[in-house]
PDB file of C-alpha atoms in Angstrom:
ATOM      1  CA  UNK A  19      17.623   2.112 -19.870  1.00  0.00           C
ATOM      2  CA  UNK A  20      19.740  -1.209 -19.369  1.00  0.00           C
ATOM      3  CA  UNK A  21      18.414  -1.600 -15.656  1.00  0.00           C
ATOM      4  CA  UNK A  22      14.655  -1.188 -17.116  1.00  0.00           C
ATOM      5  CA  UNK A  23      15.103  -3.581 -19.917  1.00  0.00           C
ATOM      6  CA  UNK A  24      16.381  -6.399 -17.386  1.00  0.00           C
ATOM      7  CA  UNK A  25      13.682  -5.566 -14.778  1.00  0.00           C
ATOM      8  CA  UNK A  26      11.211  -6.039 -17.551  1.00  0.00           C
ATOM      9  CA  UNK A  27      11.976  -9.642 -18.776  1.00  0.00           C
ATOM     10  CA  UNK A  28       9.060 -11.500 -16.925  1.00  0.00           C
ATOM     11  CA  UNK A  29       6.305  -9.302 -18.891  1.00  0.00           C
ATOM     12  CA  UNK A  30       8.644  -9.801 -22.297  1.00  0.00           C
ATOM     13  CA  UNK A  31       7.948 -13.330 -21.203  1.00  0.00           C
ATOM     14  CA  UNK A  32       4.852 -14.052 -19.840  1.00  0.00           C
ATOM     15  CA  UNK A  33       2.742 -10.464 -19.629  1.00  0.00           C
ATOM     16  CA  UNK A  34       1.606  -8.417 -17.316  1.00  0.00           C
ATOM     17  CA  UNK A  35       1.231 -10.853 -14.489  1.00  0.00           C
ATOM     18  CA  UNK A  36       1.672 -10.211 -10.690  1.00  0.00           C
ATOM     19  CA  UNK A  37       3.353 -13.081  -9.073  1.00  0.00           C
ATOM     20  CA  UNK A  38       4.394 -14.762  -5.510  1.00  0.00           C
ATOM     21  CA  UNK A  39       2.365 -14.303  -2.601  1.00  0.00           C
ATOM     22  CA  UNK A  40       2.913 -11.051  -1.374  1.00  0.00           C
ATOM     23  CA  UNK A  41       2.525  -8.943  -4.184  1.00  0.00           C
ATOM     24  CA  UNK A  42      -0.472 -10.389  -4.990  1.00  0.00           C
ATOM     25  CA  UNK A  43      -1.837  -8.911  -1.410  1.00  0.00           C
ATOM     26  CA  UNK A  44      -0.427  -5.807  -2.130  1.00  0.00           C
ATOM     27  CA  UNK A  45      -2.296  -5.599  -5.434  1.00  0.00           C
ATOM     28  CA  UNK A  46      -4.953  -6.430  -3.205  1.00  0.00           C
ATOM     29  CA  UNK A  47      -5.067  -3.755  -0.810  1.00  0.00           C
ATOM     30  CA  UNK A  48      -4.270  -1.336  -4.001  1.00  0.00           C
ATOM     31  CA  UNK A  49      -7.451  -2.130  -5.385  1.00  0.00           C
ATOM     32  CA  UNK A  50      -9.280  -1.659  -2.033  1.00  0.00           C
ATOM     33  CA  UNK A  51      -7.512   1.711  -1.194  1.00  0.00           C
ATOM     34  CA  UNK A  52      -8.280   2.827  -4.713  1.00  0.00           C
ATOM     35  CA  UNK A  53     -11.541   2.036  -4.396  1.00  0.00           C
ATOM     36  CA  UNK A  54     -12.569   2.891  -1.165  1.00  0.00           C
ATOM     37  CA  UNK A  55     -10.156   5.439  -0.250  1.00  0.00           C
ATOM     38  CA  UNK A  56      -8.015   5.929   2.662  1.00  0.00           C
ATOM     39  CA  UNK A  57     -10.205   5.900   5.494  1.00  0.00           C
ATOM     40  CA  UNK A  58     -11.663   3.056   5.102  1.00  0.00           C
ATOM     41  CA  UNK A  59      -8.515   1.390   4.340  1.00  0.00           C
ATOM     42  CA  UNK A  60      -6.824   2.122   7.198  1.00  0.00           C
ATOM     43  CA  UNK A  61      -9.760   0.683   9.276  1.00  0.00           C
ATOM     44  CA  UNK A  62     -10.191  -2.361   7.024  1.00  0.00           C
ATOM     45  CA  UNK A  63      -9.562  -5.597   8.711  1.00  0.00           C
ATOM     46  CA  UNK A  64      -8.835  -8.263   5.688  1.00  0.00           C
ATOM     47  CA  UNK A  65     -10.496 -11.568   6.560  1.00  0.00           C
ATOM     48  CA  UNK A  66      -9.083 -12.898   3.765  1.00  0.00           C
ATOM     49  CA  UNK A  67      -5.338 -13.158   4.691  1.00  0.00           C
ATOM     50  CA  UNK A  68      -4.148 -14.566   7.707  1.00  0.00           C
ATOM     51  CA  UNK A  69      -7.100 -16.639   7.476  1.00  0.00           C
ATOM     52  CA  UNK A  70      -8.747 -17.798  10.139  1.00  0.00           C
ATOM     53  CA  UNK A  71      -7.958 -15.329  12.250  1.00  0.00           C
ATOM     54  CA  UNK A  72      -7.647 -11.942   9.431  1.00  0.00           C
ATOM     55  CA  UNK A  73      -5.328  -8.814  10.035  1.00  0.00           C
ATOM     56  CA  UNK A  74      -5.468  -5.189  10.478  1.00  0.00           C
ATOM     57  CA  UNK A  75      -4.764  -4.160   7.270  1.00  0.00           C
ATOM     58  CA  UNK A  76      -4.301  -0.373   7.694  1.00  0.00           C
ATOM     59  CA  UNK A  77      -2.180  -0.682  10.835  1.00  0.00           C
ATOM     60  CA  UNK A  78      -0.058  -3.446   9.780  1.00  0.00           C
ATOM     61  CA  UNK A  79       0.981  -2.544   6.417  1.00  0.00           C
ATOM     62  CA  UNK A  80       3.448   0.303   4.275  1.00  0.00           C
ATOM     63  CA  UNK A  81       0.880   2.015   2.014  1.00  0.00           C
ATOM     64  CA  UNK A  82       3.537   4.323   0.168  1.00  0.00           C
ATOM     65  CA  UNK A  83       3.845   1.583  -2.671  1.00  0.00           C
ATOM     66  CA  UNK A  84      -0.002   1.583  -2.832  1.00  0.00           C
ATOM     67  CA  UNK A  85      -0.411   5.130  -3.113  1.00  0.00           C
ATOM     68  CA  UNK A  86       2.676   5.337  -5.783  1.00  0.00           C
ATOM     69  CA  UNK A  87       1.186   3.346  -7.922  1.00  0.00           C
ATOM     70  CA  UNK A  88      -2.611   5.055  -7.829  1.00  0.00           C
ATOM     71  CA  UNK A  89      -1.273   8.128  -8.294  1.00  0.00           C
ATOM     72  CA  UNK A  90       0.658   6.793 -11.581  1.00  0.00           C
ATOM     73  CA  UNK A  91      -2.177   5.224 -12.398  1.00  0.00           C
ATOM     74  CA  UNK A  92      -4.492   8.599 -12.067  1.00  0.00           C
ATOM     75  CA  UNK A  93      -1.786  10.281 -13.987  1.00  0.00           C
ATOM     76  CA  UNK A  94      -1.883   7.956 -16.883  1.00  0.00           C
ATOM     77  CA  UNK A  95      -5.028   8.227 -16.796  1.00  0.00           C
ATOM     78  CA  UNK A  96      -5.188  11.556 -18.230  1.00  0.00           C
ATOM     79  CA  UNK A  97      -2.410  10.731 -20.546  1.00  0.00           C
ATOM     80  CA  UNK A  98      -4.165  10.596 -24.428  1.00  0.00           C
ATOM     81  CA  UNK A  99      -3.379   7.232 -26.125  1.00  0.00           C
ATOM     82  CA  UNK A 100      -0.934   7.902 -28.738  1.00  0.00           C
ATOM     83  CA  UNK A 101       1.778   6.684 -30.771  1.00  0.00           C
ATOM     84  CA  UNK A 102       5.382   8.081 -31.218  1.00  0.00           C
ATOM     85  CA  UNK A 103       7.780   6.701 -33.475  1.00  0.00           C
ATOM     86  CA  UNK A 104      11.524   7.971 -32.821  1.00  0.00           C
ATOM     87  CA  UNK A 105      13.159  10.203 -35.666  1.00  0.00           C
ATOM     88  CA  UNK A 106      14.912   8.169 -38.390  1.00  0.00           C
ATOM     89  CA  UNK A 107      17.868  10.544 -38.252  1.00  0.00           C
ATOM     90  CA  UNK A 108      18.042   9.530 -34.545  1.00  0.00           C
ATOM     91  CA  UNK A 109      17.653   5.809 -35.205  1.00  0.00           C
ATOM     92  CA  UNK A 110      20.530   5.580 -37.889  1.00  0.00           C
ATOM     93  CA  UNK A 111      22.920   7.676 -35.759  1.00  0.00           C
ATOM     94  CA  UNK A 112      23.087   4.477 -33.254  1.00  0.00           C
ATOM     95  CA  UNK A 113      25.363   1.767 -33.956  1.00  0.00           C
ATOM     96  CA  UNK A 114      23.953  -0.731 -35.832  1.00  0.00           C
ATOM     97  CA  UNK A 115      21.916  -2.925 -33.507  1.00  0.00           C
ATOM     98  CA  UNK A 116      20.764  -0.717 -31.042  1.00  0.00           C
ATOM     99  CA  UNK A 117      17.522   0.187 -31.908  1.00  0.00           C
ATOM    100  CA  UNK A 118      16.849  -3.357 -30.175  1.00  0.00           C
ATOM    101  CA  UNK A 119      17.359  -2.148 -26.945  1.00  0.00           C
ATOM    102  CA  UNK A 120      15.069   0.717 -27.352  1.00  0.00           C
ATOM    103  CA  UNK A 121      11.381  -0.248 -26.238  1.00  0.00           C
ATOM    104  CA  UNK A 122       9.369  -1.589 -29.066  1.00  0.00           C
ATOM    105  CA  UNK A 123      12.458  -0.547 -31.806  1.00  0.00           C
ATOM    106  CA  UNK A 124      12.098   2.802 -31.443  1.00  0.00           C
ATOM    107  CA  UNK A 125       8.117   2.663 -31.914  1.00  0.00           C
ATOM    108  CA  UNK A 126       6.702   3.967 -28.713  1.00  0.00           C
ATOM    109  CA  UNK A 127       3.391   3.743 -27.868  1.00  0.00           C
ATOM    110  CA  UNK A 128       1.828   6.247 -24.884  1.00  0.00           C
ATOM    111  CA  UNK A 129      -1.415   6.455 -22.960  1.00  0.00           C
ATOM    112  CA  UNK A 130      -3.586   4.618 -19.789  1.00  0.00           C
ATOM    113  CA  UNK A 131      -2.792   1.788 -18.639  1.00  0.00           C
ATOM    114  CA  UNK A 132      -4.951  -0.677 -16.222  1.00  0.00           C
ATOM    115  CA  UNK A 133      -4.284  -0.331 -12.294  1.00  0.00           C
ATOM    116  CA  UNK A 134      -3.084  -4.278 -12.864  1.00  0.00           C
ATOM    117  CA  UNK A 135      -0.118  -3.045 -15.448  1.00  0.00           C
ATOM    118  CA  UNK A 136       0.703  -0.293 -13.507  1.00  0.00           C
ATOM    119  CA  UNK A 137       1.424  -2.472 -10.618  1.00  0.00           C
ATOM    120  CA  UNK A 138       3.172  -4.857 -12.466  1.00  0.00           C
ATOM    121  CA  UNK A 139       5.600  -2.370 -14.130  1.00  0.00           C
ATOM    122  CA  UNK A 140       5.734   0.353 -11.242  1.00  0.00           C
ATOM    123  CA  UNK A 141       8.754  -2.032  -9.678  1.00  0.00           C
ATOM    124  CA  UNK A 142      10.645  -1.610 -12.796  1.00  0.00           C
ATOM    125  CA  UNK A 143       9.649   2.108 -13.037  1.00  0.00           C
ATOM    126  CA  UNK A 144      11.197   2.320  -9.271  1.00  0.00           C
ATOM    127  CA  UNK A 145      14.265  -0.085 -10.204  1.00  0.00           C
ATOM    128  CA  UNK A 146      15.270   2.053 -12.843  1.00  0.00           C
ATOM    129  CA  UNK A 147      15.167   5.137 -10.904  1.00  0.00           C
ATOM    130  CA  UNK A 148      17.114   3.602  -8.073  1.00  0.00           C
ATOM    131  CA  UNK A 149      19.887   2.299 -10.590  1.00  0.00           C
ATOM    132  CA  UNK A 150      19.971   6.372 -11.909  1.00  0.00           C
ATOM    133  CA  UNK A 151      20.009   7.765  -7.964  1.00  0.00           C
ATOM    134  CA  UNK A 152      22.939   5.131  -6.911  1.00  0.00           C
ATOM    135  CA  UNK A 153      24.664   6.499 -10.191  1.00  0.00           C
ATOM    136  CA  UNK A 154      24.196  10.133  -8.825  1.00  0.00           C
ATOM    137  CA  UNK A 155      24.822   9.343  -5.041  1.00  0.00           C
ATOM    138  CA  UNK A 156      28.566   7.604  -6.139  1.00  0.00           C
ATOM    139  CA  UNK A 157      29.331  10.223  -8.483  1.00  0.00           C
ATOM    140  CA  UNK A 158      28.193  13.493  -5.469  1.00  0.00           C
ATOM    141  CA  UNK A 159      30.209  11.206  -2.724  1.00  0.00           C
ATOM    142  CA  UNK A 160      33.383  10.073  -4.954  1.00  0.00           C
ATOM    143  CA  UNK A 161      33.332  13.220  -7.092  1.00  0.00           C
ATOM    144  CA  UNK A 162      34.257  10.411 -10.489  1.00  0.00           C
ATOM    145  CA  UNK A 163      31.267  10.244 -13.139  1.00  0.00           C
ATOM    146  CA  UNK A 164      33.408   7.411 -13.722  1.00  0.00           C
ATOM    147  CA  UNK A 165      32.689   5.708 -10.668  1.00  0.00           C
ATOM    148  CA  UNK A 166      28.933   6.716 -11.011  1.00  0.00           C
ATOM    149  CA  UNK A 167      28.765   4.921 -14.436  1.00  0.00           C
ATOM    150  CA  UNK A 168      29.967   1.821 -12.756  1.00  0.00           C
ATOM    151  CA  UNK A 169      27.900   1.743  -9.836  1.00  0.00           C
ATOM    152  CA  UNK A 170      25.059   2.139 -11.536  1.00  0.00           C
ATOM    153  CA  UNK A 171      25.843  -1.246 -13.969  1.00  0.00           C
ATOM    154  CA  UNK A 172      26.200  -2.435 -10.560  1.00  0.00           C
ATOM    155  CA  UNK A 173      23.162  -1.450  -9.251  1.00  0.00           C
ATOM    156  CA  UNK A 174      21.586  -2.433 -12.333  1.00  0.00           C
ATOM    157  CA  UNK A 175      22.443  -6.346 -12.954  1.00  0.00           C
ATOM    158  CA  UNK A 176      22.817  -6.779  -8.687  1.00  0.00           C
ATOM    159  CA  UNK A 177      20.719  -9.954  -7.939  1.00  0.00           C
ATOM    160  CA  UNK A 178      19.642  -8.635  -4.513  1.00  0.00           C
ATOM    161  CA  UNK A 179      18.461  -5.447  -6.006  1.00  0.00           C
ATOM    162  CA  UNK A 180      16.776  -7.283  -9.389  1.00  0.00           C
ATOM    163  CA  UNK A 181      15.205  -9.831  -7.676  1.00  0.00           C
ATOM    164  CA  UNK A 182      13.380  -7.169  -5.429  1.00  0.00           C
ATOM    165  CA  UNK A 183      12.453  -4.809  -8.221  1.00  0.00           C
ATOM    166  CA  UNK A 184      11.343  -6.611 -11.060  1.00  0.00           C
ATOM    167  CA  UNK A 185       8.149  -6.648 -13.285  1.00  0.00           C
ATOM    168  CA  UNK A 186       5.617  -8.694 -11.430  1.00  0.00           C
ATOM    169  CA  UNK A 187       7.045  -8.245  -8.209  1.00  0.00           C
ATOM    170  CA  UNK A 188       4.730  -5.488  -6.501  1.00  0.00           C
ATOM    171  CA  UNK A 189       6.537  -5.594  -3.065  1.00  0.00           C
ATOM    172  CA  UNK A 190       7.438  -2.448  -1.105  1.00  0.00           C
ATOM    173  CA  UNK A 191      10.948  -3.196  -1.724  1.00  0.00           C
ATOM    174  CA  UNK A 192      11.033  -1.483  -5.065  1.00  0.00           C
ATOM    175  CA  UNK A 193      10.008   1.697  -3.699  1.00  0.00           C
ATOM    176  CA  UNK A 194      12.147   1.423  -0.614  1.00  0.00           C
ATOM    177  CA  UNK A 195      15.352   1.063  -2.204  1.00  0.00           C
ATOM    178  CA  UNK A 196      14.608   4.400  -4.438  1.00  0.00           C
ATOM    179  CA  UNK A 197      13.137   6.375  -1.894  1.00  0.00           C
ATOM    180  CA  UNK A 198      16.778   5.620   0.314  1.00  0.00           C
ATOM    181  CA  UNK A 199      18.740   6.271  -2.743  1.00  0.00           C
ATOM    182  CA  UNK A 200      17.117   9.687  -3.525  1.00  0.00           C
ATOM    183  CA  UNK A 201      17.197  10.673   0.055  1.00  0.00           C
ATOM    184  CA  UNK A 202      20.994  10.210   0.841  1.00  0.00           C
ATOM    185  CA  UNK A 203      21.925  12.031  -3.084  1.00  0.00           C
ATOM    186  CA  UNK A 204      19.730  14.730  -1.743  1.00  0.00           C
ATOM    187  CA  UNK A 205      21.363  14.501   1.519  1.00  0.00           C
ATOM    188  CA  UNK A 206      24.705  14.579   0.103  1.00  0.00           C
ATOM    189  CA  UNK A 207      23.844  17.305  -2.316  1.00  0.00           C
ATOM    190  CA  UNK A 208      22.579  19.685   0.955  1.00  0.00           C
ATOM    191  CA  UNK A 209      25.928  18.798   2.500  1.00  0.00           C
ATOM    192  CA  UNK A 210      27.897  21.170  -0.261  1.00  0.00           C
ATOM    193  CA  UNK A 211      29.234  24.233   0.619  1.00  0.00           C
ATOM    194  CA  UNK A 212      28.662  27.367  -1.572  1.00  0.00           C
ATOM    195  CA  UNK A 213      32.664  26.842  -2.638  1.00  0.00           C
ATOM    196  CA  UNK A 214      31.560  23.287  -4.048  1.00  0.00           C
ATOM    197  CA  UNK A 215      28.625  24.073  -5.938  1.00  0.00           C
ATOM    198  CA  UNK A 216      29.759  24.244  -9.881  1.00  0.00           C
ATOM    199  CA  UNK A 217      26.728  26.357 -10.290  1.00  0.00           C
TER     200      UNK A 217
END
């Protein structure tokens, strides 16, 4: 929750803006691919960037963040706009101050969102998730929940890993870093032998 809430300053601050140069083509291309699906984007040559000379769009780019985030987007789509506000019981069995950290004080709000927000939050959707794998990888490879707990504050507040992976900042980094972190947990987790399995 802590590694969300950090990655999430710049829309706290200034909305649901894409920024820098690259995301901005990424959003880009996500518009194009979900509007013209994939064939055509991986034959579209993009005039517009590398101008004068343009660029191969479909053979020189990663489109794993771009499909990510349309099929979020399709998904939320189907998601019915509603409002959920956490049970009082729940609320006053936090320590007092708490309920700040929780997203709108404990008054959540569900539903679809624009392609534009889901790129702009989809790199703190993936940061999170990538602070929560790191926590699982250390704690399958150390065999310390302990150690798990700290690695993921690590992961969490680690400039090279925030700067990559917050709000704003569609790059394929954000992805990435998940999609490594889930692979060698899962890796690590096939590695057991039946004697180590606590199940």
């Amino acid at each position: 929750l802590w590694a969300y809430r950090v990655r999430m300053h710049p829309v706290h601050e200034y909305g649901y803006l894409i920024h820098e140069f690259d995301p901005w083509f990424n959003f880009r291309a996500t518009q194009f691919l979900q509007k013209h699906g994939w064939s055509k984007f991986a034959k579209w040559y993009d005039y517009m960037s590398w101008y004068p000379i343009g660029r191969p769009i479909g053979t020189t780019t990663y489109p794993g963040m771009q499909f990510a985030s349309i099929w979020i987007w399709q998904v939320l789509k189907q998601v019915p706009k509603m409002a959920y506000n956490l049970p009082q019981p729940f609320l006053a069995a936090l320590p007092k101050g708490w309920d700040r950290y929780l997203p709108s004080h404990g008054k959540m709000s569900f539903g679809p969102m624009s392609l534009n927000d889901v790129c702009v939050v989809s790199p703190a959707w993936f940061g999170a998730f990538a602070t929560f794998f790191t926590a699982l990888l250390t704690a399958e490879a150390s065999d310390s929940n302990s150690a798990g707990v700290c690695a993921a504050f690590v992961m969490a507040l680690i400039p090279a890993h925030l700067m990559r992976s917050h709000a704003g900042g569609y790059d394929n980094e954000s992805v990435a870093v998940t999609t490594f972190c889930a692979t060698f947990w899962l890796w690590c987790r096939a590695m057991r032998t039946p004697k180590s399995w606590l199940w």
